[in-house]
Amino acid sequence: RLHAFTTCDEEDDVVYINQIDVICRRLKECKDSNRAIAVLYNAGYDSVREDIPCLQLIQAHIIDERRLVLTVFFRSNDIYGAFPSNMLFISHIGLCIAQQLKEYYPLLKFEYIDYHVSSAHIYETDIDTVLKIRKVDNETCQKIKERSKNGKY
């Protein structure tokens, strides 16, 4: 849906919109644009489906002609299973947008993701694994704290 969002134009003809190109065009026209967004929810299609996109919106901002920031909104996010791949995917989008804008903003670098989730969750099938990871992390943190008290770190 980012590269081929399906919608209808004023004459009700089906059109496909590359929303990443739209974001880039808007930022080329105005570095301070608050209209550089991509929306993944398609009301005409998704309102009758159960399986709708978790990622709902991406907005790109340029700060000081040097920093590209993406703000994203997820309606739902599986923190253990999907979060890492979501971050990689969105980071890739940020890098692609920055690359497309290099000609207009030579010092521009993709800086960070402002990540918002309405419903963050961990599936029950992953709970045991997450608890094991957390236990290891807590034990590691405790050892580091103890060593730092003894002057070893």
PDB file of C-alpha atoms in Angstrom:
ATOM      1  CA  ARG A   1       0.000   0.000   0.000  1.00  0.00           C
ATOM      2  CA  LEU A   2       2.934   2.327   0.328  1.00  0.00           C
ATOM      3  CA  HIS A   3       4.022   1.865  -3.274  1.00  0.00           C
ATOM      4  CA  ALA A   4       0.657   1.139  -4.894  1.00  0.00           C
ATOM      5  CA  PHE A   5      -2.216   2.529  -2.824  1.00  0.00           C
ATOM      6  CA  THR A   6      -5.442   1.806  -4.693  1.00  0.00           C
ATOM      7  CA  THR A   7      -8.069   4.527  -4.801  1.00  0.00           C
ATOM      8  CA  CYS A   8     -10.348   6.335  -7.245  1.00  0.00           C
ATOM      9  CA  ASP A   9      -9.848   9.754  -8.772  1.00  0.00           C
ATOM     10  CA  GLU A  10     -12.514  12.437  -9.303  1.00  0.00           C
ATOM     11  CA  GLU A  11     -13.870  10.554 -12.361  1.00  0.00           C
ATOM     12  CA  ASP A  12     -14.086   7.272 -10.372  1.00  0.00           C
ATOM     13  CA  ASP A  13     -11.214   5.740 -12.327  1.00  0.00           C
ATOM     14  CA  VAL A  14      -8.990   3.398 -10.339  1.00  0.00           C
ATOM     15  CA  VAL A  15      -5.553   4.870  -9.700  1.00  0.00           C
ATOM     16  CA  TYR A  16      -2.468   3.559  -7.924  1.00  0.00           C
ATOM     17  CA  ILE A  17      -0.476   6.007  -5.830  1.00  0.00           C
ATOM     18  CA  ASN A  18       3.119   5.551  -4.731  1.00  0.00           C
ATOM     19  CA  GLN A  19       2.855   7.217  -1.334  1.00  0.00           C
ATOM     20  CA  ILE A  20       6.618   7.268  -0.782  1.00  0.00           C
ATOM     21  CA  ASP A  21       6.952   9.328  -3.962  1.00  0.00           C
ATOM     22  CA  VAL A  22       4.214  11.655  -2.675  1.00  0.00           C
ATOM     23  CA  ILE A  23       6.084  12.129   0.625  1.00  0.00           C
ATOM     24  CA  CYS A  24       9.276  12.949  -1.285  1.00  0.00           C
ATOM     25  CA  ARG A  25       7.511  15.336  -3.667  1.00  0.00           C
ATOM     26  CA  ARG A  26       5.895  17.230  -0.814  1.00  0.00           C
ATOM     27  CA  LEU A  27       9.200  17.549   1.048  1.00  0.00           C
ATOM     28  CA  LYS A  28      10.990  18.679  -2.115  1.00  0.00           C
ATOM     29  CA  GLU A  29       8.363  21.389  -2.546  1.00  0.00           C
ATOM     30  CA  CYS A  30       8.469  22.465   1.096  1.00  0.00           C
ATOM     31  CA  LYS A  31      10.938  21.142   3.682  1.00  0.00           C
ATOM     32  CA  ASP A  32       8.545  22.194   6.465  1.00  0.00           C
ATOM     33  CA  SER A  33       5.521  20.392   5.031  1.00  0.00           C
ATOM     34  CA  ASN A  34       3.215  18.700   7.500  1.00  0.00           C
ATOM     35  CA  ARG A  35       1.521  16.940   4.576  1.00  0.00           C
ATOM     36  CA  ALA A  36       4.302  14.417   3.890  1.00  0.00           C
ATOM     37  CA  ILE A  37       2.257  11.410   4.995  1.00  0.00           C
ATOM     38  CA  ALA A  38       1.323   7.938   3.850  1.00  0.00           C
ATOM     39  CA  VAL A  39      -1.866   6.311   5.109  1.00  0.00           C
ATOM     40  CA  LEU A  40      -2.192   2.561   4.904  1.00  0.00           C
ATOM     41  CA  TYR A  41      -5.808   2.162   6.006  1.00  0.00           C
ATOM     42  CA  ASN A  42      -8.165   2.133   3.030  1.00  0.00           C
ATOM     43  CA  ALA A  43     -11.694   2.673   4.352  1.00  0.00           C
ATOM     44  CA  GLY A  44     -13.412   1.386   1.225  1.00  0.00           C
ATOM     45  CA  TYR A  45     -11.518  -1.887   1.390  1.00  0.00           C
ATOM     46  CA  ASP A  46     -10.602  -2.387   5.041  1.00  0.00           C
ATOM     47  CA  SER A  47     -13.997  -1.542   6.545  1.00  0.00           C
ATOM     48  CA  VAL A  48     -15.312  -4.939   5.407  1.00  0.00           C
ATOM     49  CA  ARG A  49     -12.214  -7.008   6.292  1.00  0.00           C
ATOM     50  CA  GLU A  50     -10.996  -8.449   9.567  1.00  0.00           C
ATOM     51  CA  ASP A  51      -7.307  -8.381   8.644  1.00  0.00           C
ATOM     52  CA  ILE A  52      -6.399  -4.713   8.357  1.00  0.00           C
ATOM     53  CA  PRO A  53      -2.930  -3.137   8.442  1.00  0.00           C
ATOM     54  CA  CYS A  54      -1.352  -2.690  11.860  1.00  0.00           C
ATOM     55  CA  LEU A  55       0.722   0.215  10.552  1.00  0.00           C
ATOM     56  CA  GLN A  56      -1.721   3.019   9.865  1.00  0.00           C
ATOM     57  CA  LEU A  57       0.316   6.135   9.155  1.00  0.00           C
ATOM     58  CA  ILE A  58       3.825   7.319   8.342  1.00  0.00           C
ATOM     59  CA  GLN A  59       4.704  11.001   8.427  1.00  0.00           C
ATOM     60  CA  ALA A  60       8.090  12.394   7.405  1.00  0.00           C
ATOM     61  CA  HIS A  61       9.596  15.571   8.860  1.00  0.00           C
ATOM     62  CA  ILE A  62      12.758  17.434   7.924  1.00  0.00           C
ATOM     63  CA  ILE A  63      14.479  19.322  10.731  1.00  0.00           C
ATOM     64  CA  ASP A  64      17.128  21.949   9.910  1.00  0.00           C
ATOM     65  CA  GLU A  65      17.579  20.487   6.395  1.00  0.00           C
ATOM     66  CA  ARG A  66      19.815  17.858   8.016  1.00  0.00           C
ATOM     67  CA  ARG A  67      17.606  15.444   9.940  1.00  0.00           C
ATOM     68  CA  LEU A  68      14.823  13.246   8.597  1.00  0.00           C
ATOM     69  CA  VAL A  69      12.438  11.934  11.237  1.00  0.00           C
ATOM     70  CA  LEU A  70       9.598   9.494  10.650  1.00  0.00           C
ATOM     71  CA  THR A  71       6.549   9.476  12.895  1.00  0.00           C
ATOM     72  CA  VAL A  72       4.608   6.236  12.676  1.00  0.00           C
ATOM     73  CA  PHE A  73       1.327   5.120  14.213  1.00  0.00           C
ATOM     74  CA  PHE A  74       0.356   1.484  14.696  1.00  0.00           C
ATOM     75  CA  ARG A  75      -3.158   0.524  15.715  1.00  0.00           C
ATOM     76  CA  SER A  76      -1.706  -2.727  17.093  1.00  0.00           C
ATOM     77  CA  ASN A  77       1.809  -4.119  17.507  1.00  0.00           C
ATOM     78  CA  ASP A  78       3.135  -7.512  18.559  1.00  0.00           C
ATOM     79  CA  ILE A  79       6.114  -6.277  20.555  1.00  0.00           C
ATOM     80  CA  TYR A  80       7.974  -9.599  20.656  1.00  0.00           C
ATOM     81  CA  GLY A  81       7.217 -10.984  17.194  1.00  0.00           C
ATOM     82  CA  ALA A  82       6.658  -8.031  14.875  1.00  0.00           C
ATOM     83  CA  PHE A  83       8.389  -5.037  16.462  1.00  0.00           C
ATOM     84  CA  PRO A  84      11.953  -5.868  15.312  1.00  0.00           C
ATOM     85  CA  SER A  85      10.936  -6.423  11.686  1.00  0.00           C
ATOM     86  CA  ASN A  86       8.693  -3.347  11.779  1.00  0.00           C
ATOM     87  CA  MET A  87      11.631  -1.230  12.932  1.00  0.00           C
ATOM     88  CA  LEU A  88      13.828  -2.606  10.145  1.00  0.00           C
ATOM     89  CA  PHE A  89      11.129  -1.981   7.552  1.00  0.00           C
ATOM     90  CA  ILE A  90      10.457   1.576   8.708  1.00  0.00           C
ATOM     91  CA  SER A  91      14.192   2.290   8.958  1.00  0.00           C
ATOM     92  CA  HIS A  92      14.552   1.124   5.356  1.00  0.00           C
ATOM     93  CA  ILE A  93      11.774   3.504   4.320  1.00  0.00           C
ATOM     94  CA  GLY A  94      13.515   6.360   6.143  1.00  0.00           C
ATOM     95  CA  LEU A  95      16.810   5.598   4.419  1.00  0.00           C
ATOM     96  CA  CYS A  96      15.082   5.443   1.005  1.00  0.00           C
ATOM     97  CA  ILE A  97      13.314   8.768   1.566  1.00  0.00           C
ATOM     98  CA  ALA A  98      16.552  10.425   2.701  1.00  0.00           C
ATOM     99  CA  GLN A  99      18.324   9.077  -0.388  1.00  0.00           C
ATOM    100  CA  GLN A 100      15.606  10.398  -2.712  1.00  0.00           C
ATOM    101  CA  LEU A 101      15.861  13.841  -1.094  1.00  0.00           C
ATOM    102  CA  LYS A 102      19.692  14.064  -1.148  1.00  0.00           C
ATOM    103  CA  GLU A 103      19.685  16.190  -4.295  1.00  0.00           C
ATOM    104  CA  TYR A 104      17.514  18.801  -2.565  1.00  0.00           C
ATOM    105  CA  TYR A 105      18.999  18.530   0.930  1.00  0.00           C
ATOM    106  CA  PRO A 106      22.629  17.347   0.578  1.00  0.00           C
ATOM    107  CA  LEU A 107      23.267  17.133   4.343  1.00  0.00           C
ATOM    108  CA  LEU A 108      20.063  15.197   5.081  1.00  0.00           C
ATOM    109  CA  LYS A 109      20.394  12.006   7.111  1.00  0.00           C
ATOM    110  CA  PHE A 110      17.697   9.695   8.406  1.00  0.00           C
ATOM    111  CA  GLU A 111      17.831  10.220  12.164  1.00  0.00           C
ATOM    112  CA  TYR A 112      15.107   8.394  14.077  1.00  0.00           C
ATOM    113  CA  ILE A 113      11.597   6.947  14.283  1.00  0.00           C
ATOM    114  CA  ASP A 114       8.958   8.429  16.558  1.00  0.00           C
ATOM    115  CA  TYR A 115       7.047   5.159  17.154  1.00  0.00           C
ATOM    116  CA  HIS A 116       3.460   5.206  18.499  1.00  0.00           C
ATOM    117  CA  VAL A 117       1.318   2.150  19.247  1.00  0.00           C
ATOM    118  CA  SER A 118      -2.315   2.170  20.340  1.00  0.00           C
ATOM    119  CA  SER A 119      -2.352  -1.479  21.429  1.00  0.00           C
ATOM    120  CA  ALA A 120       1.022  -3.053  22.205  1.00  0.00           C
ATOM    121  CA  HIS A 121       0.905  -6.719  23.129  1.00  0.00           C
ATOM    122  CA  ILE A 122       2.797  -9.983  23.435  1.00  0.00           C
ATOM    123  CA  TYR A 123       1.019 -13.131  22.286  1.00  0.00           C
ATOM    124  CA  GLU A 124       0.467 -15.858  24.863  1.00  0.00           C
ATOM    125  CA  THR A 125       2.512 -18.311  22.781  1.00  0.00           C
ATOM    126  CA  ASP A 126       5.549 -16.033  23.261  1.00  0.00           C
ATOM    127  CA  ILE A 127       5.199 -15.313  26.998  1.00  0.00           C
ATOM    128  CA  ASP A 128       7.538 -18.097  28.200  1.00  0.00           C
ATOM    129  CA  THR A 129      10.277 -17.018  25.794  1.00  0.00           C
ATOM    130  CA  VAL A 130       9.896 -13.374  26.775  1.00  0.00           C
ATOM    131  CA  LEU A 131      10.064 -14.240  30.480  1.00  0.00           C
ATOM    132  CA  LYS A 132      13.245 -16.271  29.912  1.00  0.00           C
ATOM    133  CA  ILE A 133      14.832 -13.358  28.056  1.00  0.00           C
ATOM    134  CA  ARG A 134      13.744 -10.965  30.779  1.00  0.00           C
ATOM    135  CA  LYS A 135      15.203 -13.240  33.476  1.00  0.00           C
ATOM    136  CA  VAL A 136      18.542 -13.361  31.668  1.00  0.00           C
ATOM    137  CA  ASP A 137      18.479  -9.584  31.205  1.00  0.00           C
ATOM    138  CA  ASN A 138      17.651  -9.005  34.885  1.00  0.00           C
ATOM    139  CA  GLU A 139      20.448 -11.343  35.990  1.00  0.00           C
ATOM    140  CA  THR A 140      22.908  -9.633  33.644  1.00  0.00           C
ATOM    141  CA  CYS A 141      21.879  -6.205  34.918  1.00  0.00           C
ATOM    142  CA  GLN A 142      22.282  -7.331  38.522  1.00  0.00           C
ATOM    143  CA  LYS A 143      25.794  -8.671  37.827  1.00  0.00           C
ATOM    144  CA  ILE A 144      26.789  -5.408  36.159  1.00  0.00           C
ATOM    145  CA  LYS A 145      25.471  -3.409  39.104  1.00  0.00           C
ATOM    146  CA  GLU A 146      27.388  -5.588  41.566  1.00  0.00           C
ATOM    147  CA  ARG A 147      30.609  -5.306  39.565  1.00  0.00           C
ATOM    148  CA  SER A 148      30.283  -1.562  39.227  1.00  0.00           C
ATOM    149  CA  LYS A 149      29.927  -1.250  43.019  1.00  0.00           C
ATOM    150  CA  ASN A 150      33.196  -3.165  43.359  1.00  0.00           C
ATOM    151  CA  GLY A 151      34.966  -0.858  40.918  1.00  0.00           C
ATOM    152  CA  LYS A 152      35.246  -3.445  38.140  1.00  0.00           C
ATOM    153  CA  TYR A 153      33.367  -1.357  35.558  1.00  0.00           C
TER     154      TYR A 153
END
